[in-house]
């Protein structure tokens, strides 16, 4: 059979080839994301679904992981979902999806170990030692054990993991949210209607930001895009073009 004189046939063939290429690309990217996720310390331990909703998050989306350094409740973002978010962001903000994808995945590892912690300890190797870092809704919260390598009793870690939003005393990282440490003002550009607080200096403002994160992530899980990533990429076009992962104030 020849498509040489059949424009419709050529169009169908082109569509099929494009669909196959897109599927193959997504599968390859999903595998790369899974490999990155599997390297985080919490996932190296024992992870299991929770039996009931956790701090406002549906039980079906939460995994409790107990590992050598402690306890973390993770948002169960599938590799295919994170891969699609990155692909969508790269298509919207940069040319050359392949190189952009690798860079955005690398940055998610650098910024958050490709892990979204709803509550608990995301221990990681920092400056040659494994140190504690406690999170709530993907954001570092004030905790005495942060940045220290001393073991924290599991009971204390469970208590910190279940800190109510209203009881969070501070956001040491300025409220930067996983996976890319998107700052509130960077996200606000993409969500003007939400009234994102400009500062996190009162309990009400911190609580509002943490609730915005929860609602936004739940919405993102149902779509191909993630506005936290989009806001972060929009804020750092120059740095990202160099192949580096941007810090909060980099151009």
PDB file of C-alpha atoms in Angstrom:
ATOM      1  CA  UNK A   1       0.000   0.000   0.000  1.00  0.00           C
ATOM      2  CA  UNK A   2       1.276   3.468  -0.877  1.00  0.00           C
ATOM      3  CA  UNK A   3       0.404   6.810   0.706  1.00  0.00           C
ATOM      4  CA  UNK A   4       2.104   8.710  -2.086  1.00  0.00           C
ATOM      5  CA  UNK A   5      -1.105  10.040  -3.588  1.00  0.00           C
ATOM      6  CA  UNK A   6      -3.342   9.856  -0.553  1.00  0.00           C
ATOM      7  CA  UNK A   7      -3.209  13.000   1.630  1.00  0.00           C
ATOM      8  CA  UNK A   8      -5.649  11.494   4.123  1.00  0.00           C
ATOM      9  CA  UNK A   9      -3.484   8.407   4.465  1.00  0.00           C
ATOM     10  CA  UNK A  10      -0.407  10.549   4.997  1.00  0.00           C
ATOM     11  CA  UNK A  11      -2.179  12.550   7.686  1.00  0.00           C
ATOM     12  CA  UNK A  12      -3.288   9.390   9.488  1.00  0.00           C
ATOM     13  CA  UNK A  13       0.196   7.913   9.318  1.00  0.00           C
ATOM     14  CA  UNK A  14       1.721  11.127  10.656  1.00  0.00           C
ATOM     15  CA  UNK A  15      -0.783  11.224  13.513  1.00  0.00           C
ATOM     16  CA  UNK A  16      -0.037   7.624  14.448  1.00  0.00           C
ATOM     17  CA  UNK A  17       3.702   8.252  14.413  1.00  0.00           C
ATOM     18  CA  UNK A  18       3.297  11.365  16.562  1.00  0.00           C
ATOM     19  CA  UNK A  19       1.124   9.501  19.049  1.00  0.00           C
ATOM     20  CA  UNK A  20       3.636   6.652  19.264  1.00  0.00           C
ATOM     21  CA  UNK A  21       6.501   9.106  19.771  1.00  0.00           C
ATOM     22  CA  UNK A  22       4.610  10.951  22.508  1.00  0.00           C
ATOM     23  CA  UNK A  23       3.778   7.707  24.298  1.00  0.00           C
ATOM     24  CA  UNK A  24       7.352   6.470  24.098  1.00  0.00           C
ATOM     25  CA  UNK A  25       8.667   9.790  25.364  1.00  0.00           C
ATOM     26  CA  UNK A  26       6.289   9.811  28.323  1.00  0.00           C
ATOM     27  CA  UNK A  27       7.128   6.196  29.206  1.00  0.00           C
ATOM     28  CA  UNK A  28      10.850   6.954  29.116  1.00  0.00           C
ATOM     29  CA  UNK A  29      10.345  10.061  31.205  1.00  0.00           C
ATOM     30  CA  UNK A  30       8.149   8.218  33.708  1.00  0.00           C
ATOM     31  CA  UNK A  31      10.885   5.622  34.157  1.00  0.00           C
ATOM     32  CA  UNK A  32      13.426   8.389  34.798  1.00  0.00           C
ATOM     33  CA  UNK A  33      11.133   9.985  37.386  1.00  0.00           C
ATOM     34  CA  UNK A  34      10.583   6.659  39.148  1.00  0.00           C
ATOM     35  CA  UNK A  35      14.330   6.081  39.353  1.00  0.00           C
ATOM     36  CA  UNK A  36      14.772   9.526  40.908  1.00  0.00           C
ATOM     37  CA  UNK A  37      11.922   9.047  43.376  1.00  0.00           C
ATOM     38  CA  UNK A  38      13.219   5.658  44.488  1.00  0.00           C
ATOM     39  CA  UNK A  39      16.468   7.256  45.670  1.00  0.00           C
ATOM     40  CA  UNK A  40      14.823   9.364  48.381  1.00  0.00           C
ATOM     41  CA  UNK A  41      15.481   8.098  51.902  1.00  0.00           C
ATOM     42  CA  UNK A  42      11.823   7.732  52.967  1.00  0.00           C
ATOM     43  CA  UNK A  43      11.073   5.441  50.023  1.00  0.00           C
ATOM     44  CA  UNK A  44      14.043   3.264  50.972  1.00  0.00           C
ATOM     45  CA  UNK A  45      12.130   2.275  54.095  1.00  0.00           C
ATOM     46  CA  UNK A  46       8.750   0.621  54.535  1.00  0.00           C
ATOM     47  CA  UNK A  47       5.894   2.516  52.893  1.00  0.00           C
ATOM     48  CA  UNK A  48       2.201   1.674  53.075  1.00  0.00           C
ATOM     49  CA  UNK A  49      -1.107   3.433  52.340  1.00  0.00           C
ATOM     50  CA  UNK A  50      -2.807   5.049  55.316  1.00  0.00           C
ATOM     51  CA  UNK A  51      -6.215   3.783  56.399  1.00  0.00           C
ATOM     52  CA  UNK A  52      -7.918   7.161  56.787  1.00  0.00           C
ATOM     53  CA  UNK A  53      -7.641  10.722  55.527  1.00  0.00           C
ATOM     54  CA  UNK A  54      -4.513  12.472  56.776  1.00  0.00           C
ATOM     55  CA  UNK A  55      -4.529  16.160  57.703  1.00  0.00           C
ATOM     56  CA  UNK A  56      -7.075  16.999  55.019  1.00  0.00           C
ATOM     57  CA  UNK A  57      -5.543  14.791  52.319  1.00  0.00           C
ATOM     58  CA  UNK A  58      -7.520  11.788  50.986  1.00  0.00           C
ATOM     59  CA  UNK A  59      -6.241   8.478  52.335  1.00  0.00           C
ATOM     60  CA  UNK A  60      -5.900   7.077  48.812  1.00  0.00           C
ATOM     61  CA  UNK A  61      -3.194   9.667  48.070  1.00  0.00           C
ATOM     62  CA  UNK A  62      -1.089   9.256  51.216  1.00  0.00           C
ATOM     63  CA  UNK A  63       1.722   6.818  51.981  1.00  0.00           C
ATOM     64  CA  UNK A  64       3.279   6.494  55.428  1.00  0.00           C
ATOM     65  CA  UNK A  65       6.976   5.694  55.182  1.00  0.00           C
ATOM     66  CA  UNK A  66       9.093   4.611  58.135  1.00  0.00           C
ATOM     67  CA  UNK A  67      12.809   4.512  57.445  1.00  0.00           C
ATOM     68  CA  UNK A  68      16.193   4.692  59.147  1.00  0.00           C
ATOM     69  CA  UNK A  69      15.918   8.398  59.982  1.00  0.00           C
ATOM     70  CA  UNK A  70      12.261   8.509  60.907  1.00  0.00           C
ATOM     71  CA  UNK A  71       8.730   8.917  59.583  1.00  0.00           C
ATOM     72  CA  UNK A  72       7.244  10.792  56.636  1.00  0.00           C
ATOM     73  CA  UNK A  73       3.759  10.913  55.163  1.00  0.00           C
ATOM     74  CA  UNK A  74       4.162  11.315  51.406  1.00  0.00           C
ATOM     75  CA  UNK A  75       1.800  12.507  48.717  1.00  0.00           C
ATOM     76  CA  UNK A  76       1.610   9.544  46.353  1.00  0.00           C
ATOM     77  CA  UNK A  77       2.390  11.336  43.095  1.00  0.00           C
ATOM     78  CA  UNK A  78       2.795   8.715  40.382  1.00  0.00           C
ATOM     79  CA  UNK A  79       5.921   8.926  38.198  1.00  0.00           C
ATOM     80  CA  UNK A  80       3.710   9.305  35.120  1.00  0.00           C
ATOM     81  CA  UNK A  81       2.031  12.333  36.698  1.00  0.00           C
ATOM     82  CA  UNK A  82       5.246  14.125  37.632  1.00  0.00           C
ATOM     83  CA  UNK A  83       6.658  13.316  34.185  1.00  0.00           C
ATOM     84  CA  UNK A  84       3.606  14.837  32.495  1.00  0.00           C
ATOM     85  CA  UNK A  85       3.817  17.972  34.657  1.00  0.00           C
ATOM     86  CA  UNK A  86       7.419  18.465  33.598  1.00  0.00           C
ATOM     87  CA  UNK A  87       6.670  17.789  29.933  1.00  0.00           C
ATOM     88  CA  UNK A  88       3.819  20.306  30.025  1.00  0.00           C
ATOM     89  CA  UNK A  89       5.994  22.913  31.727  1.00  0.00           C
ATOM     90  CA  UNK A  90       8.819  22.405  29.252  1.00  0.00           C
ATOM     91  CA  UNK A  91       6.463  22.662  26.279  1.00  0.00           C
ATOM     92  CA  UNK A  92       5.101  25.937  27.636  1.00  0.00           C
ATOM     93  CA  UNK A  93       8.310  27.621  28.753  1.00  0.00           C
ATOM     94  CA  UNK A  94      11.302  26.268  26.823  1.00  0.00           C
ATOM     95  CA  UNK A  95      12.338  24.849  23.480  1.00  0.00           C
ATOM     96  CA  UNK A  96      13.874  21.400  23.432  1.00  0.00           C
ATOM     97  CA  UNK A  97      11.699  19.290  25.697  1.00  0.00           C
ATOM     98  CA  UNK A  98      14.257  16.505  26.186  1.00  0.00           C
ATOM     99  CA  UNK A  99      16.996  18.705  27.663  1.00  0.00           C
ATOM    100  CA  UNK A 100      14.454  20.733  29.623  1.00  0.00           C
ATOM    101  CA  UNK A 101      12.913  17.578  31.080  1.00  0.00           C
ATOM    102  CA  UNK A 102      16.256  16.290  32.323  1.00  0.00           C
ATOM    103  CA  UNK A 103      16.991  19.663  33.903  1.00  0.00           C
ATOM    104  CA  UNK A 104      13.607  19.993  35.636  1.00  0.00           C
ATOM    105  CA  UNK A 105      13.856  16.460  36.996  1.00  0.00           C
ATOM    106  CA  UNK A 106      17.377  17.142  38.252  1.00  0.00           C
ATOM    107  CA  UNK A 107      16.112  20.287  39.966  1.00  0.00           C
ATOM    108  CA  UNK A 108      13.249  18.404  41.640  1.00  0.00           C
ATOM    109  CA  UNK A 109      15.846  16.049  43.115  1.00  0.00           C
ATOM    110  CA  UNK A 110      18.092  18.902  44.256  1.00  0.00           C
ATOM    111  CA  UNK A 111      15.234  20.863  45.804  1.00  0.00           C
ATOM    112  CA  UNK A 112      13.090  18.122  47.357  1.00  0.00           C
ATOM    113  CA  UNK A 113      14.532  14.684  46.566  1.00  0.00           C
ATOM    114  CA  UNK A 114      11.645  14.417  44.077  1.00  0.00           C
ATOM    115  CA  UNK A 115       9.385  13.952  47.098  1.00  0.00           C
ATOM    116  CA  UNK A 116       6.346  15.826  48.407  1.00  0.00           C
ATOM    117  CA  UNK A 117       6.083  15.389  52.177  1.00  0.00           C
ATOM    118  CA  UNK A 118       2.617  16.118  53.537  1.00  0.00           C
ATOM    119  CA  UNK A 119       3.930  15.791  57.071  1.00  0.00           C
ATOM    120  CA  UNK A 120       7.089  14.496  58.681  1.00  0.00           C
ATOM    121  CA  UNK A 121      10.814  14.224  58.244  1.00  0.00           C
ATOM    122  CA  UNK A 122      12.472  14.342  54.823  1.00  0.00           C
ATOM    123  CA  UNK A 123      15.974  13.447  55.915  1.00  0.00           C
ATOM    124  CA  UNK A 124      18.644  13.931  53.281  1.00  0.00           C
ATOM    125  CA  UNK A 125      22.386  14.033  52.938  1.00  0.00           C
ATOM    126  CA  UNK A 126      23.558  17.591  53.390  1.00  0.00           C
ATOM    127  CA  UNK A 127      27.210  18.591  53.666  1.00  0.00           C
ATOM    128  CA  UNK A 128      28.343  15.025  54.212  1.00  0.00           C
ATOM    129  CA  UNK A 129      25.853  13.957  56.877  1.00  0.00           C
ATOM    130  CA  UNK A 130      22.213  12.899  56.966  1.00  0.00           C
ATOM    131  CA  UNK A 131      20.155  15.608  58.635  1.00  0.00           C
ATOM    132  CA  UNK A 132      16.517  16.025  59.620  1.00  0.00           C
ATOM    133  CA  UNK A 133      14.108  18.412  57.928  1.00  0.00           C
ATOM    134  CA  UNK A 134      10.445  18.558  58.911  1.00  0.00           C
ATOM    135  CA  UNK A 135       7.719  19.438  56.420  1.00  0.00           C
ATOM    136  CA  UNK A 136       4.033  20.229  56.259  1.00  0.00           C
ATOM    137  CA  UNK A 137       2.231  20.299  52.893  1.00  0.00           C
ATOM    138  CA  UNK A 138       5.511  20.274  50.992  1.00  0.00           C
ATOM    139  CA  UNK A 139       6.962  23.210  52.969  1.00  0.00           C
ATOM    140  CA  UNK A 140       9.696  23.225  55.621  1.00  0.00           C
ATOM    141  CA  UNK A 141       8.236  24.144  59.003  1.00  0.00           C
ATOM    142  CA  UNK A 142      10.000  25.379  62.117  1.00  0.00           C
ATOM    143  CA  UNK A 143      11.246  22.454  64.221  1.00  0.00           C
ATOM    144  CA  UNK A 144      14.141  22.270  66.714  1.00  0.00           C
ATOM    145  CA  UNK A 145      15.591  19.174  65.009  1.00  0.00           C
ATOM    146  CA  UNK A 146      15.864  20.761  61.545  1.00  0.00           C
ATOM    147  CA  UNK A 147      19.373  20.650  60.118  1.00  0.00           C
ATOM    148  CA  UNK A 148      20.622  18.293  62.825  1.00  0.00           C
ATOM    149  CA  UNK A 149      21.708  14.684  62.477  1.00  0.00           C
ATOM    150  CA  UNK A 150      20.669  13.616  65.983  1.00  0.00           C
ATOM    151  CA  UNK A 151      17.969  10.910  65.956  1.00  0.00           C
ATOM    152  CA  UNK A 152      14.453  12.061  66.820  1.00  0.00           C
ATOM    153  CA  UNK A 153      12.150   9.557  68.581  1.00  0.00           C
ATOM    154  CA  UNK A 154       9.436   8.168  66.308  1.00  0.00           C
ATOM    155  CA  UNK A 155       6.715   9.382  68.675  1.00  0.00           C
ATOM    156  CA  UNK A 156       8.048  12.938  68.398  1.00  0.00           C
ATOM    157  CA  UNK A 157       8.269  12.651  64.622  1.00  0.00           C
ATOM    158  CA  UNK A 158       4.664  11.481  64.451  1.00  0.00           C
ATOM    159  CA  UNK A 159       3.646  14.498  66.510  1.00  0.00           C
ATOM    160  CA  UNK A 160       5.520  16.874  64.199  1.00  0.00           C
ATOM    161  CA  UNK A 161       4.077  15.156  61.122  1.00  0.00           C
ATOM    162  CA  UNK A 162       0.577  15.856  62.412  1.00  0.00           C
ATOM    163  CA  UNK A 163       1.152  19.499  63.307  1.00  0.00           C
ATOM    164  CA  UNK A 164      -2.098  21.367  62.548  1.00  0.00           C
ATOM    165  CA  UNK A 165      -1.729  24.170  60.016  1.00  0.00           C
ATOM    166  CA  UNK A 166      -2.793  26.695  62.644  1.00  0.00           C
ATOM    167  CA  UNK A 167       0.006  25.528  64.958  1.00  0.00           C
ATOM    168  CA  UNK A 168       2.874  25.968  62.477  1.00  0.00           C
ATOM    169  CA  UNK A 169       5.135  28.557  64.122  1.00  0.00           C
ATOM    170  CA  UNK A 170       7.223  29.473  61.114  1.00  0.00           C
ATOM    171  CA  UNK A 171       8.283  28.600  57.580  1.00  0.00           C
ATOM    172  CA  UNK A 172      12.103  28.838  57.586  1.00  0.00           C
ATOM    173  CA  UNK A 173      12.359  28.479  53.816  1.00  0.00           C
ATOM    174  CA  UNK A 174       9.956  31.350  53.216  1.00  0.00           C
ATOM    175  CA  UNK A 175       7.181  28.955  52.259  1.00  0.00           C
ATOM    176  CA  UNK A 176       8.941  27.436  49.235  1.00  0.00           C
ATOM    177  CA  UNK A 177       6.958  24.377  48.177  1.00  0.00           C
ATOM    178  CA  UNK A 178       8.038  21.050  46.673  1.00  0.00           C
ATOM    179  CA  UNK A 179       8.916  19.846  44.158  1.00  0.00           C
ATOM    180  CA  UNK A 180      10.969  22.882  43.070  1.00  0.00           C
ATOM    181  CA  UNK A 181      10.852  25.174  46.116  1.00  0.00           C
ATOM    182  CA  UNK A 182       8.403  27.522  44.426  1.00  0.00           C
ATOM    183  CA  UNK A 183       8.094  30.673  46.511  1.00  0.00           C
ATOM    184  CA  UNK A 184       4.651  32.110  47.280  1.00  0.00           C
ATOM    185  CA  UNK A 185       5.254  35.232  45.180  1.00  0.00           C
ATOM    186  CA  UNK A 186       6.315  33.064  42.219  1.00  0.00           C
ATOM    187  CA  UNK A 187       3.141  31.002  42.402  1.00  0.00           C
ATOM    188  CA  UNK A 188       0.988  34.105  42.923  1.00  0.00           C
ATOM    189  CA  UNK A 189       1.743  35.215  39.353  1.00  0.00           C
ATOM    190  CA  UNK A 190      -0.101  32.107  38.128  1.00  0.00           C
ATOM    191  CA  UNK A 191      -2.961  32.345  40.630  1.00  0.00           C
ATOM    192  CA  UNK A 192      -3.818  35.999  41.165  1.00  0.00           C
ATOM    193  CA  UNK A 193      -7.382  35.095  42.127  1.00  0.00           C
ATOM    194  CA  UNK A 194      -6.290  33.077  45.185  1.00  0.00           C
ATOM    195  CA  UNK A 195      -4.929  35.990  47.208  1.00  0.00           C
ATOM    196  CA  UNK A 196      -1.604  34.330  48.037  1.00  0.00           C
ATOM    197  CA  UNK A 197      -0.104  36.019  51.130  1.00  0.00           C
ATOM    198  CA  UNK A 198       2.903  38.196  50.336  1.00  0.00           C
ATOM    199  CA  UNK A 199       4.553  37.290  53.647  1.00  0.00           C
ATOM    200  CA  UNK A 200       4.337  34.347  56.036  1.00  0.00           C
ATOM    201  CA  UNK A 201       4.739  36.329  59.247  1.00  0.00           C
ATOM    202  CA  UNK A 202       1.412  35.545  60.951  1.00  0.00           C
ATOM    203  CA  UNK A 203      -0.396  32.285  61.779  1.00  0.00           C
ATOM    204  CA  UNK A 204      -3.318  33.234  59.511  1.00  0.00           C
ATOM    205  CA  UNK A 205      -1.052  33.851  56.523  1.00  0.00           C
ATOM    206  CA  UNK A 206       0.883  30.634  57.043  1.00  0.00           C
ATOM    207  CA  UNK A 207      -2.339  28.678  57.414  1.00  0.00           C
ATOM    208  CA  UNK A 208      -3.783  30.192  54.238  1.00  0.00           C
ATOM    209  CA  UNK A 209      -0.656  29.363  52.227  1.00  0.00           C
ATOM    210  CA  UNK A 210      -0.603  25.761  53.448  1.00  0.00           C
ATOM    211  CA  UNK A 211      -4.272  25.375  52.529  1.00  0.00           C
ATOM    212  CA  UNK A 212      -3.690  26.893  49.074  1.00  0.00           C
ATOM    213  CA  UNK A 213      -0.920  24.341  48.529  1.00  0.00           C
ATOM    214  CA  UNK A 214      -3.180  21.452  49.506  1.00  0.00           C
ATOM    215  CA  UNK A 215      -6.005  22.550  47.217  1.00  0.00           C
ATOM    216  CA  UNK A 216      -3.653  23.322  44.328  1.00  0.00           C
ATOM    217  CA  UNK A 217      -1.829  19.996  44.503  1.00  0.00           C
ATOM    218  CA  UNK A 218      -5.083  18.057  44.646  1.00  0.00           C
ATOM    219  CA  UNK A 219      -6.248  19.927  41.548  1.00  0.00           C
ATOM    220  CA  UNK A 220      -2.926  19.385  39.748  1.00  0.00           C
ATOM    221  CA  UNK A 221      -3.162  15.625  40.227  1.00  0.00           C
ATOM    222  CA  UNK A 222      -6.162  15.692  37.876  1.00  0.00           C
ATOM    223  CA  UNK A 223      -4.448  17.684  35.102  1.00  0.00           C
ATOM    224  CA  UNK A 224      -1.369  17.590  32.874  1.00  0.00           C
ATOM    225  CA  UNK A 225       0.097  20.761  34.365  1.00  0.00           C
ATOM    226  CA  UNK A 226       1.349  22.034  37.705  1.00  0.00           C
ATOM    227  CA  UNK A 227       1.206  25.768  38.410  1.00  0.00           C
ATOM    228  CA  UNK A 228       3.919  25.526  41.060  1.00  0.00           C
ATOM    229  CA  UNK A 229       6.320  24.335  38.360  1.00  0.00           C
ATOM    230  CA  UNK A 230       5.035  26.898  35.875  1.00  0.00           C
ATOM    231  CA  UNK A 231       5.517  29.717  38.381  1.00  0.00           C
ATOM    232  CA  UNK A 232       9.026  28.522  39.213  1.00  0.00           C
ATOM    233  CA  UNK A 233      10.047  28.282  35.558  1.00  0.00           C
ATOM    234  CA  UNK A 234       8.587  31.716  34.810  1.00  0.00           C
ATOM    235  CA  UNK A 235      10.610  33.206  37.678  1.00  0.00           C
ATOM    236  CA  UNK A 236      13.989  31.797  36.578  1.00  0.00           C
ATOM    237  CA  UNK A 237      14.290  31.808  32.754  1.00  0.00           C
ATOM    238  CA  UNK A 238      17.894  33.020  32.607  1.00  0.00           C
ATOM    239  CA  UNK A 239      19.299  30.635  35.214  1.00  0.00           C
ATOM    240  CA  UNK A 240      17.445  27.635  33.827  1.00  0.00           C
ATOM    241  CA  UNK A 241      18.803  28.281  30.329  1.00  0.00           C
ATOM    242  CA  UNK A 242      22.321  27.890  31.726  1.00  0.00           C
ATOM    243  CA  UNK A 243      21.447  24.362  32.844  1.00  0.00           C
ATOM    244  CA  UNK A 244      21.561  25.245  36.540  1.00  0.00           C
ATOM    245  CA  UNK A 245      18.842  24.857  39.178  1.00  0.00           C
ATOM    246  CA  UNK A 246      17.794  28.292  40.340  1.00  0.00           C
ATOM    247  CA  UNK A 247      17.878  29.528  43.908  1.00  0.00           C
ATOM    248  CA  UNK A 248      14.964  31.617  45.139  1.00  0.00           C
ATOM    249  CA  UNK A 249      16.175  35.020  43.895  1.00  0.00           C
ATOM    250  CA  UNK A 250      18.056  33.935  40.772  1.00  0.00           C
ATOM    251  CA  UNK A 251      16.828  35.446  37.490  1.00  0.00           C
TER     252      UNK A 251
END
